[in-house]
Amino acid sequence: MHPSTQYLDFDSLESMCAAAASWDWGLDFIQLDGGICKSRFQRVDGEVVSVLRLEVGRRILQRGQAPPGLITFGIAANCIGDMSWNIRDVDSAMLLEFATGSEFEGISSSGFVCYTLNFKPEKLAAVAENHGINVCVDQMGVIDRVTP
């Protein structure tokens, strides 16, 4: 299977919200400061993992739901100023683990960049086993966690 890719650039938050309606995250964005909100969405879907990159040019409130049935990790790669995720302060040194299908809320500063990695549990278990990594996949995606 060859990976599929999607690249989208937006000149306004409204256009990003319209496109986000088709993504499997149930996302809603609210701009918290003034100015034009340019953003970029990139997604690569492979056999084992789906990687998403979101770049937003303005401070936003972001609400959504982690995709059900998947193990999802997030990394805020460019935390400039305050950022929160589910009422926790976070920075780019932290790994976020989403509870599968759980709702979330985050506030990010302008210039925000994040990555999410979505795995089917059986694919992640197979990769871990093939690399000799002892991991209990059935314990992942149960609760929201922040790992420093």
PDB file of C-alpha atoms in Angstrom:
ATOM      1  CA  MET A   1       0.000   0.000   0.000  1.00  0.00           C
ATOM      2  CA  HIS A   2       1.359   3.399  -0.971  1.00  0.00           C
ATOM      3  CA  PRO A   3       0.745   6.226   1.480  1.00  0.00           C
ATOM      4  CA  SER A   4      -1.906   8.737   0.513  1.00  0.00           C
ATOM      5  CA  THR A   5      -1.224  12.413   1.127  1.00  0.00           C
ATOM      6  CA  GLN A   6      -3.330  15.520   1.487  1.00  0.00           C
ATOM      7  CA  TYR A   7      -2.076  19.124   1.630  1.00  0.00           C
ATOM      8  CA  LEU A   8      -4.454  22.025   2.225  1.00  0.00           C
ATOM      9  CA  ASP A   9      -3.727  25.734   2.704  1.00  0.00           C
ATOM     10  CA  PHE A  10      -6.364  28.117   4.076  1.00  0.00           C
ATOM     11  CA  ASP A  11      -6.609  31.903   3.993  1.00  0.00           C
ATOM     12  CA  SER A  12      -9.247  32.100   6.724  1.00  0.00           C
ATOM     13  CA  LEU A  13     -10.415  30.222   9.778  1.00  0.00           C
ATOM     14  CA  GLU A  14     -13.844  29.848   8.167  1.00  0.00           C
ATOM     15  CA  SER A  15     -12.390  27.951   5.199  1.00  0.00           C
ATOM     16  CA  MET A  16     -10.414  25.687   7.544  1.00  0.00           C
ATOM     17  CA  CYS A  17     -13.558  24.994   9.618  1.00  0.00           C
ATOM     18  CA  ALA A  18     -15.488  24.092   6.469  1.00  0.00           C
ATOM     19  CA  ALA A  19     -12.784  21.609   5.433  1.00  0.00           C
ATOM     20  CA  ALA A  20     -12.444  20.250   8.981  1.00  0.00           C
ATOM     21  CA  ALA A  21     -16.048  19.071   8.829  1.00  0.00           C
ATOM     22  CA  SER A  22     -14.841  16.205   6.594  1.00  0.00           C
ATOM     23  CA  TRP A  23     -11.942  15.164   8.861  1.00  0.00           C
ATOM     24  CA  ASP A  24     -12.499  12.394  11.405  1.00  0.00           C
ATOM     25  CA  TRP A  25     -11.883  14.622  14.436  1.00  0.00           C
ATOM     26  CA  GLY A  26     -15.170  16.554  14.764  1.00  0.00           C
ATOM     27  CA  LEU A  27     -13.123  19.751  14.991  1.00  0.00           C
ATOM     28  CA  ASP A  28     -14.332  23.246  15.706  1.00  0.00           C
ATOM     29  CA  PHE A  29     -12.049  26.288  15.844  1.00  0.00           C
ATOM     30  CA  ILE A  30     -12.659  29.721  17.356  1.00  0.00           C
ATOM     31  CA  GLN A  31     -10.165  32.508  16.733  1.00  0.00           C
ATOM     32  CA  LEU A  32      -9.182  34.294  19.961  1.00  0.00           C
ATOM     33  CA  ASP A  33      -7.265  37.253  18.516  1.00  0.00           C
ATOM     34  CA  GLY A  34      -7.620  39.602  15.567  1.00  0.00           C
ATOM     35  CA  GLY A  35      -6.150  39.356  12.100  1.00  0.00           C
ATOM     36  CA  ILE A  36      -6.165  37.002   9.164  1.00  0.00           C
ATOM     37  CA  CYS A  37      -5.883  33.353  10.194  1.00  0.00           C
ATOM     38  CA  LYS A  38      -3.815  31.497   7.614  1.00  0.00           C
ATOM     39  CA  SER A  39      -3.393  27.802   8.266  1.00  0.00           C
ATOM     40  CA  ARG A  40      -2.095  24.604   6.732  1.00  0.00           C
ATOM     41  CA  PHE A  41      -3.210  20.996   7.076  1.00  0.00           C
ATOM     42  CA  GLN A  42      -1.087  18.061   5.929  1.00  0.00           C
ATOM     43  CA  ARG A  43      -1.965  14.402   6.272  1.00  0.00           C
ATOM     44  CA  VAL A  44      -0.186  11.201   5.291  1.00  0.00           C
ATOM     45  CA  ASP A  45      -2.092   7.928   5.661  1.00  0.00           C
ATOM     46  CA  GLY A  46      -0.032   4.756   5.621  1.00  0.00           C
ATOM     47  CA  GLU A  47      -0.683   1.138   6.422  1.00  0.00           C
ATOM     48  CA  VAL A  48       0.515   1.460  10.032  1.00  0.00           C
ATOM     49  CA  VAL A  49       0.088   5.118  10.945  1.00  0.00           C
ATOM     50  CA  SER A  50      -1.724   8.271   9.916  1.00  0.00           C
ATOM     51  CA  VAL A  51       0.291  11.439  10.545  1.00  0.00           C
ATOM     52  CA  LEU A  52      -1.379  14.850  10.614  1.00  0.00           C
ATOM     53  CA  ARG A  53       0.319  18.233  10.782  1.00  0.00           C
ATOM     54  CA  LEU A  54      -1.679  21.353  11.558  1.00  0.00           C
ATOM     55  CA  GLU A  55      -0.244  24.853  11.464  1.00  0.00           C
ATOM     56  CA  VAL A  56      -2.409  27.788  12.550  1.00  0.00           C
ATOM     57  CA  GLY A  57      -1.315  31.404  12.281  1.00  0.00           C
ATOM     58  CA  ARG A  58      -3.487  32.892  15.054  1.00  0.00           C
ATOM     59  CA  ARG A  59      -4.425  32.122  18.674  1.00  0.00           C
ATOM     60  CA  ILE A  60      -7.330  29.643  18.645  1.00  0.00           C
ATOM     61  CA  LEU A  61      -9.639  27.612  20.806  1.00  0.00           C
ATOM     62  CA  GLN A  62      -9.834  24.122  19.354  1.00  0.00           C
ATOM     63  CA  ARG A  63     -12.466  21.536  20.254  1.00  0.00           C
ATOM     64  CA  GLY A  64     -12.881  18.065  18.870  1.00  0.00           C
ATOM     65  CA  GLN A  65     -12.976  14.351  19.437  1.00  0.00           C
ATOM     66  CA  ALA A  66     -10.133  11.878  19.024  1.00  0.00           C
ATOM     67  CA  PRO A  67     -10.958   9.315  16.337  1.00  0.00           C
ATOM     68  CA  PRO A  68     -12.733   6.306  17.883  1.00  0.00           C
ATOM     69  CA  GLY A  69     -10.983   2.947  17.715  1.00  0.00           C
ATOM     70  CA  LEU A  70      -7.521   4.453  17.183  1.00  0.00           C
ATOM     71  CA  ILE A  71      -4.588   5.080  19.492  1.00  0.00           C
ATOM     72  CA  THR A  72      -3.704   8.741  19.091  1.00  0.00           C
ATOM     73  CA  PHE A  73      -0.649  10.678  20.213  1.00  0.00           C
ATOM     74  CA  GLY A  74      -0.102  14.418  19.830  1.00  0.00           C
ATOM     75  CA  ILE A  75       2.949  16.649  19.876  1.00  0.00           C
ATOM     76  CA  ALA A  76       2.765  20.443  20.001  1.00  0.00           C
ATOM     77  CA  ALA A  77       5.888  21.202  18.001  1.00  0.00           C
ATOM     78  CA  ASN A  78       5.863  24.978  18.194  1.00  0.00           C
ATOM     79  CA  CYS A  79       4.544  26.258  21.507  1.00  0.00           C
ATOM     80  CA  ILE A  80       5.097  29.981  21.553  1.00  0.00           C
ATOM     81  CA  GLY A  81       3.480  31.329  24.702  1.00  0.00           C
ATOM     82  CA  ASP A  82       0.683  29.677  26.623  1.00  0.00           C
ATOM     83  CA  MET A  83      -0.910  26.473  25.424  1.00  0.00           C
ATOM     84  CA  SER A  84      -3.373  24.201  27.156  1.00  0.00           C
ATOM     85  CA  TRP A  85      -4.937  20.837  26.395  1.00  0.00           C
ATOM     86  CA  ASN A  86      -7.863  19.601  28.471  1.00  0.00           C
ATOM     87  CA  ILE A  87      -7.104  22.220  31.147  1.00  0.00           C
ATOM     88  CA  ARG A  88      -3.427  21.204  31.391  1.00  0.00           C
ATOM     89  CA  ASP A  89      -0.548  23.496  30.487  1.00  0.00           C
ATOM     90  CA  VAL A  90       1.539  21.836  27.791  1.00  0.00           C
ATOM     91  CA  ASP A  91       4.690  22.569  25.849  1.00  0.00           C
ATOM     92  CA  SER A  92       6.611  21.058  22.954  1.00  0.00           C
ATOM     93  CA  ALA A  93       8.529  18.670  25.238  1.00  0.00           C
ATOM     94  CA  MET A  94       5.365  16.742  26.090  1.00  0.00           C
ATOM     95  CA  LEU A  95       3.644  13.791  24.467  1.00  0.00           C
ATOM     96  CA  LEU A  96      -0.160  13.884  24.559  1.00  0.00           C
ATOM     97  CA  GLU A  97      -2.062  10.607  24.563  1.00  0.00           C
ATOM     98  CA  PHE A  98      -5.723  10.920  23.611  1.00  0.00           C
ATOM     99  CA  ALA A  99      -8.337   8.577  25.044  1.00  0.00           C
ATOM    100  CA  THR A 100      -9.926   6.923  22.021  1.00  0.00           C
ATOM    101  CA  GLY A 101     -13.080   8.746  20.985  1.00  0.00           C
ATOM    102  CA  SER A 102     -12.749  11.283  23.826  1.00  0.00           C
ATOM    103  CA  GLU A 103     -13.584  14.955  23.489  1.00  0.00           C
ATOM    104  CA  PHE A 104     -10.815  17.491  23.962  1.00  0.00           C
ATOM    105  CA  GLU A 105     -10.327  21.229  24.150  1.00  0.00           C
ATOM    106  CA  GLY A 106      -7.132  23.160  23.586  1.00  0.00           C
ATOM    107  CA  ILE A 107      -6.010  26.756  23.439  1.00  0.00           C
ATOM    108  CA  SER A 108      -2.967  27.566  21.368  1.00  0.00           C
ATOM    109  CA  SER A 109      -0.916  30.638  20.639  1.00  0.00           C
ATOM    110  CA  SER A 110      -0.441  32.113  17.175  1.00  0.00           C
ATOM    111  CA  GLY A 111       2.079  30.218  15.104  1.00  0.00           C
ATOM    112  CA  PHE A 112       0.909  26.933  16.614  1.00  0.00           C
ATOM    113  CA  VAL A 113       2.125  23.719  14.956  1.00  0.00           C
ATOM    114  CA  CYS A 114       1.057  20.258  16.069  1.00  0.00           C
ATOM    115  CA  TYR A 115       1.395  16.691  14.911  1.00  0.00           C
ATOM    116  CA  THR A 116      -0.872  13.757  15.652  1.00  0.00           C
ATOM    117  CA  LEU A 117      -0.135  10.112  15.026  1.00  0.00           C
ATOM    118  CA  ASN A 118      -3.061   7.701  14.776  1.00  0.00           C
ATOM    119  CA  PHE A 119      -2.557   3.940  14.983  1.00  0.00           C
ATOM    120  CA  LYS A 120      -4.912   0.997  14.698  1.00  0.00           C
ATOM    121  CA  PRO A 121      -4.195  -0.936  17.921  1.00  0.00           C
ATOM    122  CA  GLU A 122      -3.414  -4.212  16.128  1.00  0.00           C
ATOM    123  CA  LYS A 123      -0.958  -2.462  13.762  1.00  0.00           C
ATOM    124  CA  LEU A 124       0.840  -0.727  16.649  1.00  0.00           C
ATOM    125  CA  ALA A 125       1.047  -4.037  18.548  1.00  0.00           C
ATOM    126  CA  ALA A 126       2.549  -5.761  15.483  1.00  0.00           C
ATOM    127  CA  VAL A 127       5.147  -3.006  14.983  1.00  0.00           C
ATOM    128  CA  ALA A 128       6.109  -3.140  18.668  1.00  0.00           C
ATOM    129  CA  GLU A 129       6.423  -6.923  18.581  1.00  0.00           C
ATOM    130  CA  ASN A 130       8.478  -6.868  15.348  1.00  0.00           C
ATOM    131  CA  HIS A 131      10.933  -4.453  17.004  1.00  0.00           C
ATOM    132  CA  GLY A 132      11.110  -6.308  20.328  1.00  0.00           C
ATOM    133  CA  ILE A 133       9.376  -3.510  22.225  1.00  0.00           C
ATOM    134  CA  ASN A 134       7.387  -4.693  25.209  1.00  0.00           C
ATOM    135  CA  VAL A 135       4.315  -2.486  25.205  1.00  0.00           C
ATOM    136  CA  CYS A 136       0.800  -3.147  26.442  1.00  0.00           C
ATOM    137  CA  VAL A 137      -1.259  -1.673  23.600  1.00  0.00           C
ATOM    138  CA  ASP A 138      -4.570  -2.484  25.306  1.00  0.00           C
ATOM    139  CA  GLN A 139      -3.638   0.046  28.038  1.00  0.00           C
ATOM    140  CA  MET A 140      -3.195   2.849  25.494  1.00  0.00           C
ATOM    141  CA  GLY A 141      -6.001   5.185  24.503  1.00  0.00           C
ATOM    142  CA  VAL A 142      -7.904   4.504  27.729  1.00  0.00           C
ATOM    143  CA  ILE A 143      -7.430   7.910  29.378  1.00  0.00           C
ATOM    144  CA  ASP A 144      -6.053  11.295  28.317  1.00  0.00           C
ATOM    145  CA  ARG A 145      -2.442  11.583  29.450  1.00  0.00           C
ATOM    146  CA  VAL A 146       0.374  14.093  29.231  1.00  0.00           C
ATOM    147  CA  THR A 147       3.903  12.693  29.418  1.00  0.00           C
ATOM    148  CA  PRO A 148       6.685  15.214  30.033  1.00  0.00           C
TER     149      PRO A 148
END
